Short mmCIF file of C-alpha atoms in Angstrom, two decimals:
data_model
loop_
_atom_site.label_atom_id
_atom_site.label_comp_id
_atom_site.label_asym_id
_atom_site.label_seq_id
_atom_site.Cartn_x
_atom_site.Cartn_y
_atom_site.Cartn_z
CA UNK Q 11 258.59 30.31 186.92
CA UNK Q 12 260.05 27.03 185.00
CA UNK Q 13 258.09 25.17 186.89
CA UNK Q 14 258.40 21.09 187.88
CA UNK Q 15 261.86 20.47 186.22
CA UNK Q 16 262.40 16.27 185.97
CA UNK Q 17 265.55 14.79 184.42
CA UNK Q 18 266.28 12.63 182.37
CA UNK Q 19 262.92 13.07 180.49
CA UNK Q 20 263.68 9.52 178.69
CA UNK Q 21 265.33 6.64 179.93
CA UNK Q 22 266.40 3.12 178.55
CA UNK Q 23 268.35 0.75 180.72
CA UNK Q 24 269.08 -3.02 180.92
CA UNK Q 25 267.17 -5.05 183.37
CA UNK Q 26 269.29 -4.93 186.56
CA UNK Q 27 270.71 -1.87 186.07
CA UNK Q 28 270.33 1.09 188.50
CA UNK Q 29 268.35 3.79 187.03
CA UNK Q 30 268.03 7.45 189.29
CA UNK Q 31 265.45 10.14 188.48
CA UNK Q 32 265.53 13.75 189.23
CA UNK Q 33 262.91 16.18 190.23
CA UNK Q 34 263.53 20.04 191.25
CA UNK Q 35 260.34 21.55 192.53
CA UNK Q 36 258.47 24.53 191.83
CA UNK Q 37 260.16 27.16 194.21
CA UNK Q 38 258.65 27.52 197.45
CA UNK Q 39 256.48 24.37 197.11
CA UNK Q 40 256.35 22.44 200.40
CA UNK Q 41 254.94 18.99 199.52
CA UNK Q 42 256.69 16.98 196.59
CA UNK Q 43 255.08 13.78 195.12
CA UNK Q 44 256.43 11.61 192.64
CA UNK Q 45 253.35 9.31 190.51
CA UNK Q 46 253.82 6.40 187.96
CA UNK Q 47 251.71 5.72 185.39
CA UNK Q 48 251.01 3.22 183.15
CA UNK Q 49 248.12 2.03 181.15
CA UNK Q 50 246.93 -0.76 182.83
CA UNK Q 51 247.44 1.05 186.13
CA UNK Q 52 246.78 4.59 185.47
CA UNK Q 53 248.56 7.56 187.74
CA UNK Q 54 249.72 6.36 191.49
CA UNK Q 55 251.62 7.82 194.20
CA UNK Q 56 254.60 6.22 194.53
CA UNK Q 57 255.70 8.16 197.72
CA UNK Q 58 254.67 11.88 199.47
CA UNK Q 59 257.66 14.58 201.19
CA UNK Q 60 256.40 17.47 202.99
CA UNK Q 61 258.67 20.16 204.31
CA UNK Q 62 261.63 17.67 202.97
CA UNK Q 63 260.22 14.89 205.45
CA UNK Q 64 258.34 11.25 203.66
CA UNK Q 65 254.97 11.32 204.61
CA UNK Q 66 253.39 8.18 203.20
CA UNK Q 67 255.65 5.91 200.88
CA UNK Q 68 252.75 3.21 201.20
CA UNK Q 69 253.09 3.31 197.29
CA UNK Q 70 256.42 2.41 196.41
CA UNK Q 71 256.22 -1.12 195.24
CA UNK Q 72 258.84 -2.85 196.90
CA UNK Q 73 262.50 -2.20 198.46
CA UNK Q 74 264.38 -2.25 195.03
CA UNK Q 75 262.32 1.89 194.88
CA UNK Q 76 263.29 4.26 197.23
CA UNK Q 77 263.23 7.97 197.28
CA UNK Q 78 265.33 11.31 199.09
CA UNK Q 79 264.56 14.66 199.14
CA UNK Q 80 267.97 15.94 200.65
CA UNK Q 81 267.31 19.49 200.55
CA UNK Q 82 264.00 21.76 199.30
CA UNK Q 83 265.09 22.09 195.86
CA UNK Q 84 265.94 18.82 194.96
CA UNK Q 85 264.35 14.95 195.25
CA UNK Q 86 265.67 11.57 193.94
CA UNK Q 87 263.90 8.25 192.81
CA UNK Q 88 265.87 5.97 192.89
CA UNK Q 89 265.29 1.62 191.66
CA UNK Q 90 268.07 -0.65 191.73
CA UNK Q 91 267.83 -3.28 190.43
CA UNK Q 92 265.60 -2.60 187.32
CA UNK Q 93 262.90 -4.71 186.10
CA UNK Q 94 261.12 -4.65 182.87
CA UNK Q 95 257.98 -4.10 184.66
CA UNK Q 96 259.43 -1.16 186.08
CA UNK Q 97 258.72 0.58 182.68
CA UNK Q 98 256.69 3.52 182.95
CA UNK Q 99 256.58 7.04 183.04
CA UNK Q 100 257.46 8.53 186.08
CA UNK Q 101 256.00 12.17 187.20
CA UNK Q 102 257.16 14.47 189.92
CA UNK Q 103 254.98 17.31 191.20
CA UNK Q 104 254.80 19.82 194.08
CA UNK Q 105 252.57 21.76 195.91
CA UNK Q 106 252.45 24.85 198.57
CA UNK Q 107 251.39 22.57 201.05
CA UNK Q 108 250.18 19.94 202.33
CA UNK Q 109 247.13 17.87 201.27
CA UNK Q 110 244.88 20.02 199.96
CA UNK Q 111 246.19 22.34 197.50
CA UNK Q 112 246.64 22.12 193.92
CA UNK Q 113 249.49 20.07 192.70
CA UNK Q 114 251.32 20.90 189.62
CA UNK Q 115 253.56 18.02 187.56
CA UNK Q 116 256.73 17.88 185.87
CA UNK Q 117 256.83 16.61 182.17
CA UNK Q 118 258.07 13.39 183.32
CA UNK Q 119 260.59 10.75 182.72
CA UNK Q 120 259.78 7.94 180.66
CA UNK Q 121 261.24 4.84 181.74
CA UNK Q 122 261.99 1.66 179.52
CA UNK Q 123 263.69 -0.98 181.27
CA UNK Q 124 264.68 -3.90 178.40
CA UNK O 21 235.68 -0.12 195.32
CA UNK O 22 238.32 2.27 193.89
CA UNK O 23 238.74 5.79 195.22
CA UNK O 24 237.83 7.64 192.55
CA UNK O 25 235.90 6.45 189.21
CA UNK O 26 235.94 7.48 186.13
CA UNK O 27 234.24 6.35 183.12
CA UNK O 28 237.07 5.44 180.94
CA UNK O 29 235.02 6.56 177.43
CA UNK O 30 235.92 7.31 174.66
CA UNK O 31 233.28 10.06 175.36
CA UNK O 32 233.10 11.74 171.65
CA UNK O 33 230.46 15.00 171.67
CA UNK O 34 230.32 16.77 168.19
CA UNK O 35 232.30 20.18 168.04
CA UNK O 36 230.56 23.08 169.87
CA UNK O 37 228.51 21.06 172.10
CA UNK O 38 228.74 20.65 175.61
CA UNK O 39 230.87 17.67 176.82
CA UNK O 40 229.99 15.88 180.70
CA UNK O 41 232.82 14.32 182.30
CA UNK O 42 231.78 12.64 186.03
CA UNK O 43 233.63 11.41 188.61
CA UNK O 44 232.27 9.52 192.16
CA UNK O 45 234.72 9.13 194.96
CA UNK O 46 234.21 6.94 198.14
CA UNK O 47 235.95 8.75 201.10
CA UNK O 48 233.33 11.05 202.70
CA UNK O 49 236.40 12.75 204.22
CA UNK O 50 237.57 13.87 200.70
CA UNK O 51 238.09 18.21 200.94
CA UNK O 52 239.08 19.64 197.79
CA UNK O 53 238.43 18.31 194.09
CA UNK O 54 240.45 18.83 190.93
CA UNK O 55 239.91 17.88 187.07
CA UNK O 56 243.62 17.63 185.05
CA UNK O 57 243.92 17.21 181.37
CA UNK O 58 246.67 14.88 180.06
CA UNK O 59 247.47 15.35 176.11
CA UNK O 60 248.73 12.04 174.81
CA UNK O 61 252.04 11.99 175.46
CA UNK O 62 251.94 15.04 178.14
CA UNK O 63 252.01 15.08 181.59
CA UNK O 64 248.69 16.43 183.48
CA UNK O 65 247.93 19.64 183.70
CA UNK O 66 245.39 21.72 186.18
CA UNK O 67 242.27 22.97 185.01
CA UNK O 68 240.05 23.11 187.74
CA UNK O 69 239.76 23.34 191.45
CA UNK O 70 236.61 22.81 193.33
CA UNK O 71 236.51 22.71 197.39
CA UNK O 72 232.55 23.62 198.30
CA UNK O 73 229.69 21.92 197.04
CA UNK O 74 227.92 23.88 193.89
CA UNK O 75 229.38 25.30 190.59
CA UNK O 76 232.58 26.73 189.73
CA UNK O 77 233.10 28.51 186.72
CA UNK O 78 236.18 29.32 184.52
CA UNK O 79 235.83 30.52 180.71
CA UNK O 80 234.18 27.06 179.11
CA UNK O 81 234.83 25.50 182.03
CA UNK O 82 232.47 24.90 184.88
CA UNK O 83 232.95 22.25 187.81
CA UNK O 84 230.44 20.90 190.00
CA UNK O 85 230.60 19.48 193.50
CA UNK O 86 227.97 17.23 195.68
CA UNK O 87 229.49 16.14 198.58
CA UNK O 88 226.17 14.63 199.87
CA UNK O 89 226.48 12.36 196.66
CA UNK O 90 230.43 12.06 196.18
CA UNK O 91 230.04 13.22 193.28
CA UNK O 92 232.36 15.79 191.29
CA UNK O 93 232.07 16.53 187.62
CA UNK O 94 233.42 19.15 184.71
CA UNK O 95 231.30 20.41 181.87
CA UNK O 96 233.29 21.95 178.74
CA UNK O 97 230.91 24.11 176.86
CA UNK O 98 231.48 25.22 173.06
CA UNK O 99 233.70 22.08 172.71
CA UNK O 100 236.56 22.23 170.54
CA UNK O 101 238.53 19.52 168.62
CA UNK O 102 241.49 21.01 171.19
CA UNK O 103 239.99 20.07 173.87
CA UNK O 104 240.51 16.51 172.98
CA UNK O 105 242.23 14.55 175.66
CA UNK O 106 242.20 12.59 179.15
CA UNK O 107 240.58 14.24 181.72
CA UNK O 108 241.60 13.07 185.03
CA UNK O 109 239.36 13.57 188.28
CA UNK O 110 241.94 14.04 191.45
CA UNK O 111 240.12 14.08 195.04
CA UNK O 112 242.38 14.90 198.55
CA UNK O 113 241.16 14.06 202.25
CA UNK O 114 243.26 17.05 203.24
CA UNK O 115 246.35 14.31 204.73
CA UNK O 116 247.25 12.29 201.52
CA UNK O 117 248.40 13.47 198.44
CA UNK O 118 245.90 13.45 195.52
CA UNK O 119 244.45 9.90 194.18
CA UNK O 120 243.74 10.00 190.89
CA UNK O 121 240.97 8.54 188.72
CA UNK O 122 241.83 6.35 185.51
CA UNK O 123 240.22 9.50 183.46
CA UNK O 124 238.26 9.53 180.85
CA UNK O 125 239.17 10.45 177.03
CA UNK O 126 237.39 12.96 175.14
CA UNK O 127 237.05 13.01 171.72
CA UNK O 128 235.60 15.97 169.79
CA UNK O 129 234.58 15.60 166.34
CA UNK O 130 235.04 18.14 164.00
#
């Protein structure tokens, strides 16, 4: 299995810029969660798809984030405009299902908005 | 009151000995536990799963659960300088996704 596959794994973009991030899930995971962490904040869910569907985006910051999950293979986080305090680094992850099983995490894109 | 808390450490335990990581969380709702490690640099990786109250064991590995106290922790036994990292406690109610502690870092002297 190759596991949580993210893209691009590093990122550097110009404030204002639209920056996209890629996740492809473990196959046959059902739930799909993509965290950002930083120091001063640690790891926090941004945003929560089960079966393809957003559960509970009560994390994404503001409108300039938003997320898709078109089909079961594939999910998108998206932030236009960038701000420097956007920089992070940005973790997908999936699970069987939903809530309480064990989640496993992508190696992450890390973000650096100048 | 955060969700889940975490000493942040540095907790440093001399190599072989048994290193204590513990972790309180405040929804009484809260089914199923997990400890992740996170090598600097690394994204987090599962170690341990816990979802009844008492002990769990894996190799060096042994979680504990007490519900009635909200409290969750992970002992490492015959710790080795590899097993230096963040540990990060991860609690679910069963509807949310996990919520993560700020973890604590482990240090293991040689």
């Amino acid at each position: 299995d190759a596991g949580v596959i993210q893209s691009p794994r590093h990122e550097v973009t110009e404030m204002g810029q639209e920056v996209t991030l890629r996740c492809k899930p473990i196959s046959g995971h059902n739930s799909l969660f993509w965290y950002r962490q930083t120091m001063m904040r640690g790891l926090e869910l941004l945003i929560y798809f089960n079966n393809n569907v957003p559960i509970d985006d009560s994390g994404m910051p503001e409108d300039r984030f938003s997320a898709k999950m078109p089909n079961a293979s594939f999910s998108t986080l998206k932030i236009q405009p960038s701000e420097p305090r956007d920089s992070a680094v940005y973790f997908c992850a999936s699970s069987l299902g939903q809530g309480s099983t064990e989640a496993f995490f992508g190696q992450g894109t890390r973000l650096t908005v100048v | 009151q955060k969700e889940v808390e975490q000493n942040s450490g540095p907790l440093s335990v001399p190599e072989g000995a048994i290193a204590s990581l513990n972790c309180t969380y405040s929804d009484r709702g809260s089914q199923s536990f997990f400890w992740y490690r996170q090598y600097s640099g690394k994204s987090p990786e599962l170690i341990m799963s816990i979802y009844s109250n008492g002990d769990k064991e894996d190799g060096r590995f042994t979680a504990q659960l007490n519900k009635a106290s909200q409290y969750v922790s992970l002992l490492i036994r015959d710790s080795q300088p590899s097993d230096s990292a963040t540990y990060l406690c991860a609690v679910n109610t069963g509807r949310r996704a996990l919520t993560f502690g700020s973890g604590t870092r482990l240090q293991v002297q040689p």
